[in-house]
Amino acid sequence: IILLCKKWIPKVPMTVVMMALGALAQGFLRLDEYGVKVMSEVQAGFPGLVLPGFTWEKGQAPEFSLFQLEGMPEYFPDLLLGTLGIAAVIMAQTLLASGNYARKYQDELDNRRELLAYGAMNVAGAFVGSCPINGSVSRSGIADSMGVKSQLASITAAITMLLVVLFGTPLLRYLPVPVLTGIVITALIGILEIKMAKKLWKTSKNEWLIFMIAFFGVLLFGTLNGVIIGVVLSFGEVAVRAVVPPTAFVGRIPGHGNFYSLKRNS
């Protein structure tokens, strides 16, 4: 319904309409009694500030801690690997979301400043126990599908979220999860890199193969493992190129000053 309405009546915010209809259906029909999963209850109000505490002495729990870790040396390797994995996913997903739209709208993107901003936000988030903060491919897709062109959208979204957290949390338990999932899927359909896959198939079979392996790696083994697979394969290809430089016959294209491979251009 969302996809069809996006084509026929694009100015109508069908994602909001579908959320409202889903909430009404839950309110009147009690969908959860028929096995439909709904959002869990969310506590109203601001999160409390907590100082993350850590101890290096086995058997002593920290006085203030989000996670009651005892014996830090035992947990530290798992904690380190977990946080490195989170950082890898944040970098990959953030630069993917930002880079895609920067290319689409011919904007300049400073990757270092992007990562610095998300690093600072995650440091702040540690003191309130938030989820890891990163650029969202799905939310960016929804914003783009709505025609968002200004940073004002982020401000209005933040104010809306603030009002929901303070006054609207009782309504969240009426939202069916399948409706929210459908909204996310419709946003993600619009940013599938089908054109990129076709381009790589024509220009570089090796990069196309890495693209597809990473794609199926995410589907089969999860986001983190898929990212690791893609990174390892990309580094491997760079190393092979350094050891065995590629050779090609090149020629000029009328109207362009550079030389281009005859295999990649007709």
CSV table of C-alpha atoms in Angstrom, one decimal:
chain,number,residue,atom,x,y,z
A,1,ILE,CA,0.0,0.0,0.0
A,2,ILE,CA,2.8,2.4,0.9
A,3,LEU,CA,4.7,1.7,-2.4
A,4,LEU,CA,1.5,2.1,-4.5
A,5,CYS,CA,0.5,5.3,-2.8
A,6,LYS,CA,4.1,6.7,-3.1
A,7,LYS,CA,3.6,6.3,-6.9
A,8,TRP,CA,0.0,7.6,-7.2
A,9,ILE,CA,-0.3,10.1,-4.4
A,10,PRO,CA,3.3,10.9,-3.4
A,11,LYS,CA,2.4,14.0,-1.3
A,12,VAL,CA,0.4,11.9,1.2
A,13,PRO,CA,2.6,10.7,4.1
A,14,MET,CA,1.5,7.1,3.9
A,15,THR,CA,3.9,6.0,6.6
A,16,VAL,CA,2.2,8.1,9.1
A,17,VAL,CA,-1.2,7.0,7.9
A,18,MET,CA,-0.3,3.4,8.1
A,19,MET,CA,1.0,3.8,11.7
A,20,ALA,CA,-2.3,5.5,12.6
A,21,LEU,CA,-4.3,2.7,11.0
A,22,GLY,CA,-2.2,0.1,12.7
A,23,ALA,CA,-2.7,1.7,16.1
A,24,LEU,CA,-6.5,2.0,15.5
A,25,ALA,CA,-6.6,-1.7,14.5
A,26,GLN,CA,-4.8,-2.7,17.6
A,27,GLY,CA,-7.0,-0.5,19.8
A,28,PHE,CA,-10.3,-1.8,18.4
A,29,LEU,CA,-9.5,-5.4,17.2
A,30,ARG,CA,-6.8,-6.4,19.8
A,31,LEU,CA,-4.5,-7.8,17.2
A,32,ASP,CA,-2.0,-9.0,19.9
A,33,GLU,CA,-4.6,-11.6,20.9
A,34,TYR,CA,-4.3,-13.2,17.5
A,35,GLY,CA,-0.5,-13.4,17.6
A,36,VAL,CA,0.4,-10.1,16.1
A,37,LYS,CA,3.4,-8.6,17.9
A,38,VAL,CA,3.0,-5.0,19.2
A,39,MET,CA,5.5,-2.6,20.6
A,40,SER,CA,6.5,-3.1,24.2
A,41,GLU,CA,5.7,-0.5,26.8
A,42,VAL,CA,8.1,2.4,26.9
A,43,GLN,CA,8.8,4.3,30.2
A,44,ALA,CA,8.0,8.0,29.9
A,45,GLY,CA,10.5,10.8,30.8
A,46,PHE,CA,14.2,11.5,30.4
A,47,PRO,CA,16.8,8.8,30.9
A,48,GLY,CA,18.8,9.2,34.1
A,49,LEU,CA,22.5,10.1,33.9
A,50,VAL,CA,24.7,7.2,35.0
A,51,LEU,CA,28.5,7.2,35.4
A,52,PRO,CA,29.8,4.0,33.7
A,53,GLY,CA,32.0,2.3,36.3
A,54,PHE,CA,34.6,-0.4,35.8
A,55,THR,CA,36.8,-2.4,38.2
A,56,TRP,CA,40.1,-4.1,37.6
A,57,GLU,CA,40.0,-6.1,40.8
A,58,LYS,CA,38.4,-9.5,40.5
A,59,GLY,CA,35.4,-10.0,42.8
A,60,GLN,CA,34.6,-6.3,43.3
A,61,ALA,CA,31.5,-4.9,41.5
A,62,PRO,CA,31.7,-1.2,40.6
A,63,GLU,CA,29.7,1.2,42.7
A,64,PHE,CA,28.1,2.9,39.7
A,65,SER,CA,27.7,0.8,36.5
A,66,LEU,CA,25.4,0.2,33.6
A,67,PHE,CA,26.6,-3.4,33.6
A,68,GLN,CA,27.5,-5.1,36.8
A,69,LEU,CA,30.8,-6.4,35.6
A,70,GLU,CA,32.8,-8.4,38.1
A,71,GLY,CA,36.4,-9.3,37.4
A,72,MET,CA,37.1,-6.9,34.6
A,73,PRO,CA,40.1,-8.9,33.2
A,74,GLU,CA,37.8,-11.8,32.4
A,75,TYR,CA,35.2,-9.7,30.6
A,76,PHE,CA,37.6,-7.3,28.9
A,77,PRO,CA,38.4,-9.3,25.8
A,78,ASP,CA,34.7,-9.9,25.1
A,79,LEU,CA,34.0,-6.2,25.8
A,80,LEU,CA,36.8,-5.1,23.5
A,81,LEU,CA,35.7,-7.3,20.7
A,82,GLY,CA,32.1,-6.3,21.1
A,83,THR,CA,32.9,-2.6,21.1
A,84,LEU,CA,35.2,-2.9,18.1
A,85,GLY,CA,32.4,-4.7,16.2
A,86,ILE,CA,30.0,-1.9,17.1
A,87,ALA,CA,32.5,0.7,15.9
A,88,ALA,CA,32.9,-1.2,12.6
A,89,VAL,CA,29.2,-1.3,12.0
A,90,ILE,CA,28.8,2.4,12.9
A,91,MET,CA,31.5,3.4,10.5
A,92,ALA,CA,30.2,1.2,7.7
A,93,GLN,CA,26.6,2.0,8.0
A,94,THR,CA,27.1,5.7,8.7
A,95,LEU,CA,29.5,6.3,5.7
A,96,LEU,CA,27.2,4.2,3.5
A,97,ALA,CA,24.1,6.2,4.3
A,98,SER,CA,26.0,9.6,4.2
A,99,GLY,CA,28.0,8.7,1.1
A,100,ASN,CA,25.1,7.4,-0.9
A,101,TYR,CA,23.1,10.6,-0.5
A,102,ALA,CA,26.2,12.8,-0.9
A,103,ARG,CA,26.8,11.2,-4.3
A,104,LYS,CA,23.1,11.4,-5.2
A,105,TYR,CA,22.8,15.1,-4.6
A,106,GLN,CA,26.5,16.1,-5.5
A,107,ASP,CA,27.3,17.2,-2.0
A,108,GLU,CA,30.8,17.1,-0.4
A,109,LEU,CA,31.3,14.8,2.5
A,110,ASP,CA,34.1,14.9,5.1
A,111,ASN,CA,34.3,11.3,6.4
A,112,ARG,CA,36.5,12.3,9.3
A,113,ARG,CA,34.1,14.9,10.6
A,114,GLU,CA,31.2,12.4,10.2
A,115,LEU,CA,33.0,9.8,12.3
A,116,LEU,CA,34.1,12.4,14.8
A,117,ALA,CA,30.5,13.5,15.3
A,118,TYR,CA,29.2,10.0,15.8
A,119,GLY,CA,32.1,9.2,18.2
A,120,ALA,CA,31.2,12.3,20.3
A,121,MET,CA,27.5,11.3,20.3
A,122,ASN,CA,28.4,7.7,21.5
A,123,VAL,CA,30.5,9.1,24.3
A,124,ALA,CA,27.6,11.2,25.4
A,125,GLY,CA,25.2,8.3,24.9
A,126,ALA,CA,27.3,6.1,27.3
A,127,PHE,CA,26.2,8.3,30.2
A,128,VAL,CA,22.5,7.7,29.6
A,129,GLY,CA,22.7,4.1,28.6
A,130,SER,CA,21.5,4.7,25.0
A,131,CYS,CA,21.8,2.3,22.1
A,132,PRO,CA,24.9,2.9,19.9
A,133,ILE,CA,24.3,5.9,17.6
A,134,ASN,CA,25.0,5.7,13.9
A,135,GLY,CA,23.7,6.9,10.6
A,136,SER,CA,20.6,5.1,9.6
A,137,VAL,CA,20.1,3.8,6.0
A,138,SER,CA,16.4,3.2,6.6
A,139,ARG,CA,15.6,6.6,8.3
A,140,SER,CA,17.6,8.4,5.6
A,141,GLY,CA,15.6,6.5,3.0
A,142,ILE,CA,12.3,7.6,4.7
A,143,ALA,CA,13.5,11.2,4.8
A,144,ASP,CA,14.5,11.1,1.2
A,145,SER,CA,11.2,9.6,0.1
A,146,MET,CA,9.4,12.4,1.9
A,147,GLY,CA,11.4,15.0,0.0
A,148,VAL,CA,13.5,16.2,2.9
A,149,LYS,CA,16.1,18.7,1.7
A,150,SER,CA,17.0,20.6,4.9
A,151,GLN,CA,18.6,20.0,8.3
A,152,LEU,CA,15.4,21.5,9.7
A,153,ALA,CA,13.9,18.0,9.4
A,154,SER,CA,16.3,16.7,12.0
A,155,ILE,CA,15.3,19.5,14.4
A,156,THR,CA,11.6,18.8,13.9
A,157,ALA,CA,12.2,15.1,14.3
A,158,ALA,CA,14.1,15.7,17.6
A,159,ILE,CA,11.3,17.9,19.0
A,160,THR,CA,8.7,15.3,18.0
A,161,MET,CA,10.7,12.6,19.7
A,162,LEU,CA,11.0,14.7,22.8
A,163,LEU,CA,7.2,15.2,22.9
A,164,VAL,CA,6.6,11.5,22.4
A,165,VAL,CA,9.1,10.6,25.2
A,166,LEU,CA,7.4,13.0,27.6
A,167,PHE,CA,3.8,12.6,26.7
A,168,GLY,CA,3.1,10.0,24.0
A,169,THR,CA,4.7,6.8,25.3
A,170,PRO,CA,1.3,5.2,26.3
A,171,LEU,CA,0.4,5.3,22.6
A,172,LEU,CA,3.5,3.3,21.5
A,173,ARG,CA,2.1,0.0,22.8
A,174,TYR,CA,-0.7,0.2,20.2
A,175,LEU,CA,1.8,0.1,17.3
A,176,PRO,CA,1.9,-3.3,15.5
A,177,VAL,CA,5.5,-4.4,14.8
A,178,PRO,CA,4.6,-5.7,11.3
A,179,VAL,CA,3.4,-2.2,10.3
A,180,LEU,CA,6.7,-0.6,11.5
A,181,THR,CA,8.7,-3.3,9.7
A,182,GLY,CA,6.8,-2.7,6.5
A,183,ILE,CA,7.6,1.0,6.8
A,184,VAL,CA,11.3,0.3,7.1
A,185,ILE,CA,11.3,-2.2,4.3
A,186,THR,CA,9.6,0.2,1.9
A,187,ALA,CA,12.3,2.8,2.8
A,188,LEU,CA,15.1,0.3,2.2
A,189,ILE,CA,13.7,-0.9,-1.2
A,190,GLY,CA,14.4,2.6,-2.6
A,191,ILE,CA,18.1,2.5,-1.7
A,192,LEU,CA,19.0,-1.0,-2.9
A,193,GLU,CA,22.3,-0.6,-4.9
A,194,ILE,CA,21.0,-2.4,-8.0
A,195,LYS,CA,22.6,0.2,-10.3
A,196,MET,CA,25.9,-0.1,-8.4
A,197,ALA,CA,25.8,-3.9,-8.9
A,198,LYS,CA,25.2,-3.6,-12.6
A,199,LYS,CA,27.9,-1.0,-12.9
A,200,LEU,CA,30.4,-3.2,-11.1
A,201,TRP,CA,29.5,-6.2,-13.2
A,202,LYS,CA,30.4,-4.1,-16.3
A,203,THR,CA,33.5,-2.5,-15.0
A,204,SER,CA,35.1,-4.8,-12.4
A,205,LYS,CA,34.1,-8.5,-11.9
A,206,ASN,CA,36.3,-8.7,-8.8
A,207,GLU,CA,34.5,-5.8,-7.1
A,208,TRP,CA,31.2,-7.2,-8.2
A,209,LEU,CA,32.1,-10.5,-6.6
A,210,ILE,CA,33.1,-8.8,-3.3
A,211,PHE,CA,29.9,-6.8,-3.4
A,212,MET,CA,27.8,-10.0,-3.7
A,213,ILE,CA,29.7,-11.9,-1.1
A,214,ALA,CA,29.4,-9.1,1.4
A,215,PHE,CA,25.7,-8.8,0.5
A,216,PHE,CA,25.0,-12.5,1.2
A,217,GLY,CA,27.3,-12.4,4.2
A,218,VAL,CA,25.1,-9.9,5.9
A,219,LEU,CA,21.9,-11.9,5.0
A,220,LEU,CA,23.3,-15.2,6.2
A,221,PHE,CA,25.7,-14.3,9.1
A,222,GLY,CA,24.5,-10.9,10.3
A,223,THR,CA,25.5,-7.3,9.8
A,224,LEU,CA,28.8,-7.4,11.7
A,225,ASN,CA,30.1,-10.6,10.0
A,226,GLY,CA,29.0,-9.3,6.6
A,227,VAL,CA,30.9,-6.0,7.2
A,228,ILE,CA,34.0,-7.9,8.3
A,229,ILE,CA,33.8,-10.2,5.2
A,230,GLY,CA,33.5,-7.2,2.9
A,231,VAL,CA,36.4,-5.4,4.6
A,232,VAL,CA,38.7,-8.4,4.5
A,233,LEU,CA,38.0,-9.1,0.9
A,234,SER,CA,38.5,-5.5,-0.1
A,235,PHE,CA,41.8,-5.3,1.7
A,236,GLY,CA,42.7,-8.6,0.0
A,237,GLU,CA,41.9,-7.2,-3.5
A,238,VAL,CA,44.0,-4.1,-2.7
A,239,ALA,CA,46.9,-6.2,-1.7
A,240,VAL,CA,46.7,-8.4,-4.8
A,241,ARG,CA,46.6,-5.3,-7.0
A,242,ALA,CA,49.7,-3.9,-5.3
A,243,VAL,CA,51.6,-7.2,-5.9
A,244,VAL,CA,50.2,-7.8,-9.4
A,245,PRO,CA,49.5,-4.5,-11.1
A,246,PRO,CA,46.8,-4.8,-13.7
A,247,THR,CA,47.5,-4.2,-17.3
A,248,ALA,CA,45.2,-3.1,-20.0
A,249,PHE,CA,45.0,-1.7,-23.5
A,250,VAL,CA,43.7,1.9,-23.4
A,251,GLY,CA,42.2,4.4,-25.8
A,252,ARG,CA,40.6,7.8,-25.9
A,253,ILE,CA,36.9,8.6,-25.8
A,254,PRO,CA,35.9,11.5,-28.0
A,255,GLY,CA,35.3,14.6,-25.9
A,256,HIS,CA,37.3,13.2,-22.9
A,257,GLY,CA,40.9,13.9,-22.3
A,258,ASN,CA,41.9,10.8,-20.3
A,259,PHE,CA,42.7,7.3,-21.4
A,260,TYR,CA,40.2,4.5,-20.7
A,261,SER,CA,40.4,0.7,-20.7
A,262,LEU,CA,39.2,-0.9,-23.9
A,263,LYS,CA,37.7,-3.7,-21.9
A,264,ARG,CA,35.5,-1.4,-19.8
A,265,ASN,CA,34.5,1.0,-22.6
A,266,SER,CA,33.2,0.2,-26.1
